[in-house]
mmCIF file of C-alpha atoms and ligand atoms in Angstrom:
data_model
loop_
_atom_site.group_PDB
_atom_site.id
_atom_site.type_symbol
_atom_site.label_atom_id
_atom_site.label_comp_id
_atom_site.label_asym_id
_atom_site.label_seq_id
_atom_site.Cartn_x
_atom_site.Cartn_y
_atom_site.Cartn_z
ATOM 1 C CA UNK A 1 -37.826 -27.189 -50.683
ATOM 2 C CA UNK A 2 -35.766 -29.319 -48.539
ATOM 3 C CA UNK A 3 -35.439 -32.980 -49.046
ATOM 4 C CA UNK A 4 -33.889 -35.216 -46.760
ATOM 5 C CA UNK A 5 -31.877 -37.722 -48.565
ATOM 6 C CA UNK A 6 -30.274 -39.871 -46.083
ATOM 7 C CA UNK A 7 -29.616 -38.554 -42.097
ATOM 8 C CA UNK A 8 -28.121 -34.950 -42.299
ATOM 9 C CA UNK A 9 -28.099 -35.521 -45.960
ATOM 10 C CA UNK A 10 -30.773 -32.727 -47.939
ATOM 11 C CA UNK A 11 -30.951 -31.023 -51.010
ATOM 12 C CA UNK A 12 -32.173 -27.763 -51.668
ATOM 13 C CA UNK A 13 -34.866 -28.044 -55.194
ATOM 14 C CA UNK A 14 -35.281 -24.559 -57.015
ATOM 15 C CA UNK A 15 -34.341 -22.894 -59.463
ATOM 16 C CA UNK A 16 -30.833 -24.371 -58.996
ATOM 17 C CA UNK A 17 -30.007 -27.025 -55.703
ATOM 18 C CA UNK A 18 -27.823 -27.375 -53.821
ATOM 19 C CA UNK A 19 -26.882 -29.446 -50.971
ATOM 20 C CA UNK A 20 -26.924 -28.567 -46.807
ATOM 21 C CA UNK A 21 -24.604 -32.136 -45.322
ATOM 22 C CA UNK A 22 -24.262 -31.877 -41.723
ATOM 23 C CA UNK A 23 -21.435 -33.184 -40.256
ATOM 24 C CA UNK A 24 -20.829 -34.873 -36.202
ATOM 25 C CA UNK A 25 -19.999 -31.801 -34.424
ATOM 26 C CA UNK A 26 -22.748 -29.253 -35.349
ATOM 27 C CA UNK A 27 -21.092 -28.142 -38.352
ATOM 28 C CA UNK A 28 -23.179 -27.915 -42.273
ATOM 29 C CA UNK A 29 -21.428 -28.228 -45.683
ATOM 30 C CA UNK A 30 -22.740 -26.344 -48.225
ATOM 31 C CA UNK A 31 -22.367 -28.177 -51.981
ATOM 32 C CA UNK A 32 -22.895 -24.795 -53.903
ATOM 33 C CA UNK A 33 -24.439 -21.563 -52.314
ATOM 34 C CA UNK A 34 -27.190 -20.898 -55.477
ATOM 35 C CA UNK A 35 -28.348 -17.318 -57.297
ATOM 36 C CA UNK A 36 -27.798 -15.506 -54.544
ATOM 37 C CA UNK A 37 -28.266 -16.301 -50.163
ATOM 38 C CA UNK A 38 -31.854 -15.780 -50.610
ATOM 39 C CA UNK A 39 -32.580 -19.540 -51.301
ATOM 40 C CA UNK A 40 -29.464 -20.878 -49.175
ATOM 41 C CA UNK A 41 -30.256 -18.462 -46.098
ATOM 42 C CA UNK A 42 -33.554 -20.446 -46.071
ATOM 43 C CA UNK A 43 -32.069 -23.521 -45.963
ATOM 44 C CA UNK A 44 -29.841 -23.076 -43.236
ATOM 45 C CA UNK A 45 -31.801 -21.297 -41.460
ATOM 46 C CA UNK A 46 -33.980 -24.128 -39.663
ATOM 47 C CA UNK A 47 -30.089 -25.212 -38.601
ATOM 48 C CA UNK A 48 -28.607 -22.221 -37.677
ATOM 49 C CA UNK A 49 -31.440 -22.147 -35.356
ATOM 50 C CA UNK A 50 -30.881 -25.696 -33.697
ATOM 51 C CA UNK A 51 -27.373 -24.616 -33.225
ATOM 52 C CA UNK A 52 -25.354 -25.514 -36.228
ATOM 53 C CA UNK A 53 -22.842 -23.621 -37.581
ATOM 54 C CA UNK A 54 -22.289 -22.899 -41.199
ATOM 55 C CA UNK A 55 -18.746 -24.919 -41.856
ATOM 56 C CA UNK A 56 -17.715 -24.718 -45.697
ATOM 57 C CA UNK A 57 -19.444 -24.238 -48.881
ATOM 58 C CA UNK A 58 -18.155 -26.634 -51.409
ATOM 59 C CA UNK A 59 -18.545 -25.908 -55.063
ATOM 60 C CA UNK A 60 -19.067 -28.127 -57.566
ATOM 61 C CA UNK A 61 -18.451 -25.320 -60.725
ATOM 62 C CA UNK A 62 -17.984 -22.201 -60.467
ATOM 63 C CA UNK A 63 -21.259 -20.589 -62.966
ATOM 64 C CA UNK A 64 -22.753 -18.034 -61.116
ATOM 65 C CA UNK A 65 -26.130 -19.489 -61.000
ATOM 66 C CA UNK A 66 -23.854 -22.339 -58.323
ATOM 67 C CA UNK A 67 -22.048 -19.969 -56.432
ATOM 68 C CA UNK A 68 -23.881 -16.427 -56.364
ATOM 69 C CA UNK A 69 -24.748 -16.610 -52.310
ATOM 70 C CA UNK A 70 -21.319 -17.692 -51.464
ATOM 71 C CA UNK A 71 -20.018 -13.923 -50.646
ATOM 72 C CA UNK A 72 -22.923 -12.717 -48.639
ATOM 73 C CA UNK A 73 -22.428 -16.671 -46.481
ATOM 74 C CA UNK A 74 -19.122 -15.690 -46.181
ATOM 75 C CA UNK A 75 -19.728 -12.176 -44.955
ATOM 76 C CA UNK A 76 -22.649 -13.340 -42.610
ATOM 77 C CA UNK A 77 -21.662 -17.063 -41.382
ATOM 78 C CA UNK A 78 -17.333 -16.987 -42.339
ATOM 79 C CA UNK A 79 -17.427 -20.628 -43.924
ATOM 80 C CA UNK A 80 -14.471 -21.930 -45.583
ATOM 81 C CA UNK A 81 -15.326 -21.587 -49.485
ATOM 82 C CA UNK A 82 -14.106 -24.237 -51.530
ATOM 83 C CA UNK A 83 -14.133 -25.303 -55.550
ATOM 84 C CA UNK A 84 -12.412 -26.694 -57.865
ATOM 85 C CA UNK A 85 -9.326 -25.720 -59.534
ATOM 86 C CA UNK A 86 -9.006 -23.058 -60.910
ATOM 87 C CA UNK A 87 -12.740 -22.221 -61.203
ATOM 88 C CA UNK A 88 -11.904 -21.047 -57.856
ATOM 89 C CA UNK A 89 -10.161 -17.629 -58.876
ATOM 90 C CA UNK A 90 -13.685 -17.232 -60.170
ATOM 91 C CA UNK A 91 -14.945 -17.066 -56.962
ATOM 92 C CA UNK A 92 -12.179 -14.060 -55.811
ATOM 93 C CA UNK A 93 -12.233 -12.686 -59.712
ATOM 94 C CA UNK A 94 -15.985 -12.322 -60.530
ATOM 95 C CA UNK A 95 -15.119 -10.341 -63.442
ATOM 96 C CA UNK A 96 -14.074 -13.333 -65.053
ATOM 97 C CA UNK A 97 -17.137 -15.470 -65.619
ATOM 98 C CA UNK A 98 -18.275 -12.833 -67.829
ATOM 99 C CA UNK A 99 -14.996 -12.341 -69.075
ATOM 100 C CA UNK A 100 -14.609 -16.003 -70.109
ATOM 101 C CA UNK A 101 -17.550 -16.150 -72.255
ATOM 102 C CA UNK A 102 -16.699 -13.032 -73.777
ATOM 103 C CA UNK A 103 -13.251 -13.489 -74.615
ATOM 104 C CA UNK A 104 -12.939 -9.961 -73.052
ATOM 105 C CA UNK A 105 -14.313 -7.098 -71.070
ATOM 106 C CA UNK A 106 -18.049 -8.168 -71.591
ATOM 107 C CA UNK A 107 -20.531 -5.318 -72.569
ATOM 108 C CA UNK A 108 -23.269 -4.342 -69.363
ATOM 109 C CA UNK A 109 -25.694 -7.360 -70.712
ATOM 110 C CA UNK A 110 -23.471 -9.604 -69.963
ATOM 111 C CA UNK A 111 -22.721 -8.306 -66.286
ATOM 112 C CA UNK A 112 -25.956 -9.132 -65.266
ATOM 113 C CA UNK A 113 -26.036 -11.225 -62.193
ATOM 114 C CA UNK A 114 -26.598 -14.907 -63.948
ATOM 115 C CA UNK A 115 -22.938 -14.457 -65.299
ATOM 116 C CA UNK A 116 -21.390 -12.524 -62.551
ATOM 117 C CA UNK A 117 -21.232 -13.509 -59.152
ATOM 118 C CA UNK A 118 -21.700 -9.947 -56.943
ATOM 119 C CA UNK A 119 -19.007 -9.791 -54.999
ATOM 120 C CA UNK A 120 -15.560 -11.615 -54.296
ATOM 121 C CA UNK A 121 -15.824 -14.125 -52.214
ATOM 122 C CA UNK A 122 -11.969 -15.579 -50.404
ATOM 123 C CA UNK A 123 -11.746 -19.018 -51.627
ATOM 124 C CA UNK A 124 -9.936 -22.105 -51.428
ATOM 125 C CA UNK A 125 -8.927 -24.890 -54.582
ATOM 126 C CA UNK A 126 -10.347 -28.223 -53.853
ATOM 127 C CA UNK A 127 -8.318 -31.325 -53.718
ATOM 128 C CA UNK A 128 -8.982 -32.544 -57.868
ATOM 129 C CA UNK A 129 -9.884 -36.084 -57.135
ATOM 130 C CA UNK A 130 -10.684 -37.747 -54.367
ATOM 131 C CA UNK A 131 -11.583 -37.595 -50.843
ATOM 132 C CA UNK A 132 -11.740 -34.137 -48.982
ATOM 133 C CA UNK A 133 -12.336 -34.274 -45.291
ATOM 134 C CA UNK A 134 -13.803 -30.921 -44.574
ATOM 135 C CA UNK A 135 -16.331 -30.174 -41.741
ATOM 136 C CA UNK A 136 -16.241 -33.406 -40.216
ATOM 137 C CA UNK A 137 -16.921 -35.505 -43.167
ATOM 138 C CA UNK A 138 -15.212 -37.370 -46.070
ATOM 139 C CA UNK A 139 -16.188 -35.852 -49.430
ATOM 140 C CA UNK A 140 -15.621 -37.755 -52.657
ATOM 141 C CA UNK A 141 -14.292 -35.427 -55.366
ATOM 142 C CA UNK A 142 -15.269 -36.693 -58.649
ATOM 143 C CA UNK A 143 -14.026 -34.658 -61.341
ATOM 144 C CA UNK A 144 -17.061 -34.158 -64.140
ATOM 145 C CA UNK A 145 -15.253 -31.841 -66.711
ATOM 146 C CA UNK A 146 -17.369 -30.681 -69.661
ATOM 147 C CA UNK A 147 -19.868 -28.378 -69.000
ATOM 148 C CA UNK A 148 -17.221 -25.840 -67.186
ATOM 149 C CA UNK A 149 -13.740 -26.459 -67.472
ATOM 150 C CA UNK A 150 -13.132 -27.964 -64.295
ATOM 151 C CA UNK A 151 -16.718 -28.873 -63.110
ATOM 152 C CA UNK A 152 -16.970 -31.908 -60.186
ATOM 153 C CA UNK A 153 -19.195 -33.838 -58.751
ATOM 154 C CA UNK A 154 -19.383 -34.443 -54.797
ATOM 155 C CA UNK A 155 -20.660 -37.887 -53.025
ATOM 156 C CA UNK A 156 -21.325 -38.693 -49.752
ATOM 157 C CA UNK A 157 -22.845 -41.312 -48.013
ATOM 158 C CA UNK A 158 -24.525 -42.744 -51.262
ATOM 159 C CA UNK A 159 -25.371 -39.703 -52.566
ATOM 160 C CA UNK A 160 -24.107 -37.530 -55.571
ATOM 161 C CA UNK A 161 -23.880 -34.145 -55.454
ATOM 162 C CA UNK A 162 -23.677 -33.586 -59.832
ATOM 163 C CA UNK A 163 -23.781 -30.100 -60.296
ATOM 164 C CA UNK A 164 -24.133 -29.465 -63.932
ATOM 165 C CA UNK A 165 -22.104 -32.763 -64.699
ATOM 166 C CA UNK A 166 -25.914 -34.464 -66.132
ATOM 167 C CA UNK A 167 -28.811 -32.422 -67.464
ATOM 168 C CA UNK A 168 -32.556 -34.239 -67.305
ATOM 169 C CA UNK A 169 -34.447 -34.234 -70.034
ATOM 170 C CA UNK A 170 -36.959 -31.770 -68.975
ATOM 171 C CA UNK A 171 -34.078 -29.617 -68.884
ATOM 172 C CA UNK A 172 -33.216 -30.050 -72.324
ATOM 173 C CA UNK A 173 -36.673 -29.434 -73.763
ATOM 174 C CA UNK A 174 -36.277 -26.124 -72.221
ATOM 175 C CA UNK A 175 -32.476 -25.484 -73.173
ATOM 176 C CA UNK A 176 -32.561 -26.996 -77.240
ATOM 177 C CA UNK A 177 -28.331 -25.315 -76.722
ATOM 178 C CA UNK A 178 -26.768 -26.983 -73.319
ATOM 179 C CA UNK A 179 -23.772 -24.363 -72.119
ATOM 180 C CA UNK A 180 -20.694 -27.200 -73.293
ATOM 181 C CA UNK A 181 -17.033 -25.448 -72.828
ATOM 182 C CA UNK A 182 -15.510 -29.241 -74.032
ATOM 183 C CA UNK A 183 -17.483 -31.423 -75.586
ATOM 184 C CA UNK A 184 -16.103 -34.823 -75.001
ATOM 185 C CA UNK A 185 -14.844 -34.279 -72.215
ATOM 186 C CA UNK A 186 -18.367 -33.997 -71.730
ATOM 187 C CA UNK A 187 -19.221 -37.070 -73.311
ATOM 188 C CA UNK A 188 -16.144 -38.515 -70.640
ATOM 189 C CA UNK A 189 -17.607 -37.156 -67.490
ATOM 190 C CA UNK A 190 -21.500 -38.612 -68.891
ATOM 191 C CA UNK A 191 -19.383 -42.230 -68.683
ATOM 192 C CA UNK A 192 -18.293 -41.547 -65.607
ATOM 193 C CA UNK A 193 -20.882 -40.396 -63.761
ATOM 194 C CA UNK A 194 -22.866 -43.393 -64.684
ATOM 195 C CA UNK A 195 -20.070 -45.724 -63.297
ATOM 196 C CA UNK A 196 -20.559 -44.428 -60.114
ATOM 197 C CA UNK A 197 -22.124 -46.489 -57.982
ATOM 198 C CA UNK A 198 -23.984 -44.104 -55.770
ATOM 199 C CA UNK A 199 -28.002 -44.595 -56.049
ATOM 200 C CA UNK A 200 -29.147 -40.805 -55.163
ATOM 201 C CA UNK A 201 -28.204 -38.523 -57.814
ATOM 202 C CA UNK A 202 -28.681 -34.859 -57.125
ATOM 203 C CA UNK A 203 -28.550 -32.652 -60.926
ATOM 204 C CA UNK A 204 -27.927 -29.064 -60.463
ATOM 205 C CA UNK A 205 -30.939 -28.451 -61.683
ATOM 206 C CA UNK A 206 -34.880 -30.465 -61.597
ATOM 207 C CA UNK A 207 -35.517 -32.948 -58.539
ATOM 208 C CA UNK A 208 -32.615 -36.068 -57.588
ATOM 209 C CA UNK A 209 -32.777 -38.891 -59.146
ATOM 210 C CA UNK A 210 -33.478 -42.419 -57.433
ATOM 211 C CA UNK A 211 -31.204 -45.089 -59.333
ATOM 212 C CA UNK A 212 -33.111 -47.987 -57.752
ATOM 213 C CA UNK A 213 -31.934 -51.192 -57.608
ATOM 214 C CA UNK A 214 -29.786 -51.748 -60.512
ATOM 215 C CA UNK A 215 -27.753 -48.595 -60.558
ATOM 216 C CA UNK A 216 -26.702 -48.449 -64.683
ATOM 217 C CA UNK A 217 -29.412 -50.632 -65.844
ATOM 218 C CA UNK A 218 -32.370 -50.187 -68.309
ATOM 219 C CA UNK A 219 -34.812 -49.033 -65.491
ATOM 220 C CA UNK A 220 -31.862 -46.336 -63.664
ATOM 221 C CA UNK A 221 -32.914 -42.470 -64.602
ATOM 222 C CA UNK A 222 -29.454 -41.515 -64.843
ATOM 223 C CA UNK A 223 -28.719 -44.272 -67.794
ATOM 224 C CA UNK A 224 -31.915 -42.089 -69.399
ATOM 225 C CA UNK A 225 -31.098 -38.312 -68.371
ATOM 226 C CA UNK A 226 -27.070 -40.032 -69.942
ATOM 227 C CA UNK A 227 -28.517 -41.225 -73.237
ATOM 228 C CA UNK A 228 -31.321 -37.525 -73.291
ATOM 229 C CA UNK A 229 -27.313 -35.498 -73.080
ATOM 230 C CA UNK A 230 -25.698 -37.971 -75.714
ATOM 231 C CA UNK A 231 -28.195 -37.380 -77.922
ATOM 232 C CA UNK A 232 -28.571 -34.015 -77.799
ATOM 233 C CA UNK A 233 -24.079 -33.893 -78.300
ATOM 234 C CA UNK A 234 -24.886 -35.627 -81.320
ATOM 235 C CA UNK A 235 -27.959 -33.765 -82.573
ATOM 236 C CA UNK A 236 -25.762 -30.210 -82.506
ATOM 237 C CA UNK A 237 -22.762 -31.662 -84.349
ATOM 238 C CA UNK A 238 -24.892 -33.368 -87.221
ATOM 239 C CA UNK A 239 -27.383 -29.765 -87.221
ATOM 240 C CA UNK A 240 -24.097 -28.193 -87.423
ATOM 241 C CA UNK A 241 -22.499 -30.068 -90.556
ATOM 242 C CA UNK A 242 -26.193 -30.495 -92.256
ATOM 243 C CA UNK A 243 -25.839 -26.664 -92.360
ATOM 244 C CA UNK A 244 -21.991 -26.502 -93.450
ATOM 245 C CA UNK A 245 -22.742 -28.866 -96.211
ATOM 246 C CA UNK A 246 -23.818 -25.389 -98.277
ATOM 247 C CA UNK A 247 -20.687 -23.830 -97.901
ATOM 248 C CA UNK A 248 -18.671 -21.961 -95.415
ATOM 249 C CA UNK A 249 -20.244 -19.890 -93.141
ATOM 250 C CA UNK A 250 -19.369 -16.787 -90.530
ATOM 251 C CA UNK A 251 -19.834 -18.290 -86.648
ATOM 252 C CA UNK A 252 -22.490 -15.927 -86.397
ATOM 253 C CA UNK A 253 -24.284 -16.757 -89.790
ATOM 254 C CA UNK A 254 -24.087 -20.324 -88.123
ATOM 255 C CA UNK A 255 -25.942 -19.530 -85.224
ATOM 256 C CA UNK A 256 -28.315 -17.470 -86.696
ATOM 257 C CA UNK A 257 -29.260 -20.523 -88.946
ATOM 258 C CA UNK A 258 -28.615 -23.413 -85.668
ATOM 259 C CA UNK A 259 -31.261 -21.181 -83.815
ATOM 260 C CA UNK A 260 -33.160 -21.699 -87.357
ATOM 261 C CA UNK A 261 -33.097 -25.692 -87.029
ATOM 262 C CA UNK A 262 -34.078 -25.599 -83.147
ATOM 263 C CA UNK A 263 -36.505 -23.017 -83.130
ATOM 264 C CA UNK A 264 -35.049 -20.481 -81.028
ATOM 265 C CA UNK A 265 -34.482 -16.800 -81.393
ATOM 266 C CA UNK A 266 -32.380 -13.950 -79.206
ATOM 267 C CA UNK A 267 -33.176 -11.449 -77.195
ATOM 268 C CA UNK A 268 -30.457 -10.854 -74.724
ATOM 269 C CA UNK A 269 -26.854 -11.072 -74.881
ATOM 270 C CA UNK A 270 -27.161 -13.485 -71.898
ATOM 271 C CA UNK A 271 -28.658 -16.097 -74.281
ATOM 272 C CA UNK A 272 -26.948 -15.337 -77.618
ATOM 273 C CA UNK A 273 -23.548 -15.627 -76.139
ATOM 274 C CA UNK A 274 -23.889 -18.594 -73.712
ATOM 275 C CA UNK A 275 -25.257 -19.812 -77.154
ATOM 276 C CA UNK A 276 -22.437 -18.700 -79.325
ATOM 277 C CA UNK A 277 -19.572 -20.175 -76.049
ATOM 278 C CA UNK A 278 -21.657 -23.777 -76.774
ATOM 279 C CA UNK A 279 -21.724 -23.248 -80.600
ATOM 280 C CA UNK A 280 -17.543 -22.542 -80.571
ATOM 281 C CA UNK A 281 -17.420 -26.113 -78.033
ATOM 282 C CA UNK A 282 -18.962 -28.069 -81.044
ATOM 283 C CA UNK A 283 -16.894 -26.249 -83.491
ATOM 284 C CA UNK A 284 -13.838 -27.132 -81.879
ATOM 285 C CA UNK A 285 -14.306 -30.155 -81.612
ATOM 286 C CA UNK A 286 -15.424 -30.854 -84.932
ATOM 287 C CA UNK A 287 -12.330 -29.339 -85.729
ATOM 288 C CA UNK A 288 -10.052 -31.569 -84.008
ATOM 289 C CA UNK A 289 -11.943 -33.926 -85.495
ATOM 290 C CA UNK A 290 -10.750 -32.410 -88.435
ATOM 291 C CA UNK A 291 -14.835 -32.560 -89.797
ATOM 292 C CA UNK A 292 -14.468 -28.886 -90.276
ATOM 293 C CA UNK A 293 -11.860 -26.310 -90.819
ATOM 294 C CA UNK A 294 -10.983 -22.441 -90.724
ATOM 295 C CA UNK A 295 -11.494 -20.165 -94.518
ATOM 296 C CA UNK A 296 -9.683 -17.136 -95.134
ATOM 297 C CA UNK A 297 -10.888 -14.620 -97.488
ATOM 298 C CA UNK A 298 -9.476 -11.681 -97.383
ATOM 299 C CA UNK A 299 -10.753 -10.271 -94.141
ATOM 300 C CA UNK A 300 -13.514 -13.087 -93.273
ATOM 301 C CA UNK A 301 -13.077 -15.459 -91.150
ATOM 302 C CA UNK A 302 -15.357 -18.641 -91.690
ATOM 303 C CA UNK A 303 -16.184 -22.520 -91.324
ATOM 304 C CA UNK A 304 -16.314 -24.738 -93.890
ATOM 305 C CA UNK A 305 -16.862 -28.812 -94.169
ATOM 306 C CA UNK A 306 -13.682 -30.495 -94.768
ATOM 307 C CA UNK A 307 -14.563 -32.856 -97.857
ATOM 308 C CA UNK A 308 -15.022 -36.942 -97.112
ATOM 309 C CA UNK A 309 -15.477 -36.901 -93.400
ATOM 310 C CA UNK A 310 -19.012 -38.426 -93.081
ATOM 311 C CA UNK A 311 -21.637 -35.919 -91.210
ATOM 312 C CA UNK A 312 -22.155 -38.371 -88.365
ATOM 313 C CA UNK A 313 -21.390 -35.325 -86.386
ATOM 314 C CA UNK A 314 -19.150 -34.827 -83.613
ATOM 315 C CA UNK A 315 -21.482 -36.352 -80.859
ATOM 316 C CA UNK A 316 -21.625 -40.182 -82.664
ATOM 317 C CA UNK A 317 -17.934 -40.017 -83.207
ATOM 318 C CA UNK A 318 -16.912 -38.671 -79.418
ATOM 319 C CA UNK A 319 -19.752 -41.199 -78.004
ATOM 320 C CA UNK A 320 -18.696 -44.281 -80.214
ATOM 321 C CA UNK A 321 -15.136 -43.818 -78.398
ATOM 322 C CA UNK A 322 -16.621 -43.407 -75.398
ATOM 323 C CA UNK A 323 -19.231 -46.617 -75.255
ATOM 324 C CA UNK A 324 -21.676 -47.367 -72.343
HETATM 325 ZN ZN1 ZN B 1 -23.224 -24.536 -65.081
#
């Protein structure tokens, strides 16, 4: 379903959202490209029939559900494709996506459409931050790292396409473990997002947020989402420390206990390894804070709590470092 947010600025709300921005001379800028080209082609059809031309695809980050359609769109319509560096390399080398999750050539269960874009696509690096003129529009690139290493938001005319820089409470309900690669960066990005002036926010998943008359105030739905995301990060950090009170655990055992606390089970490499990577992001954060450390015994490596560190959790400490 295509919703017009401002004249010439639309977004498609589906399993994964994307934006359609019209330039002044008949160009179209697509912001993200869907899990595959199916939904973008449906969204673009009425504009193409009116004589518009797909001039550019701008990705917020290079997870397959946001760039999977880029290669086919590029083959059919020839747009310039941009993504934040260094993630743009994934567009050209799709195998890097599951490899980044697994740390080696992945098993077949991880070389699936949800994690690996179906085909390589030539791509260029976006500027890291600031204005980016493309296809007759001026976009502002807003760094929002944390969910992915170089995630950005794209601001245009009072609308901010946030990609997966923020997750709505309804998404948190479906995903008790958010995929993050760097916890402190994600928390800092939430602060940056909340301070933005744009009144309309399009997240990567779920309906857009209308911040109303008082962006940043108590009634701002973005504030509600940001606080829910902060709470989630704090909770996972606290749960990890709580579980480790009983003694050191391997990452697999720790994930097993964490899943039990969250009422979660696994039946695929995709769900298991996405959570495994997220758990590692939290452990790295806790280790940087000195709350956990590796413990080696013979050939075994386990995580242990470091004595004397209060169990407030990574989220609490990092959130305190970034007061809202
Ligand atoms: Zn993502």
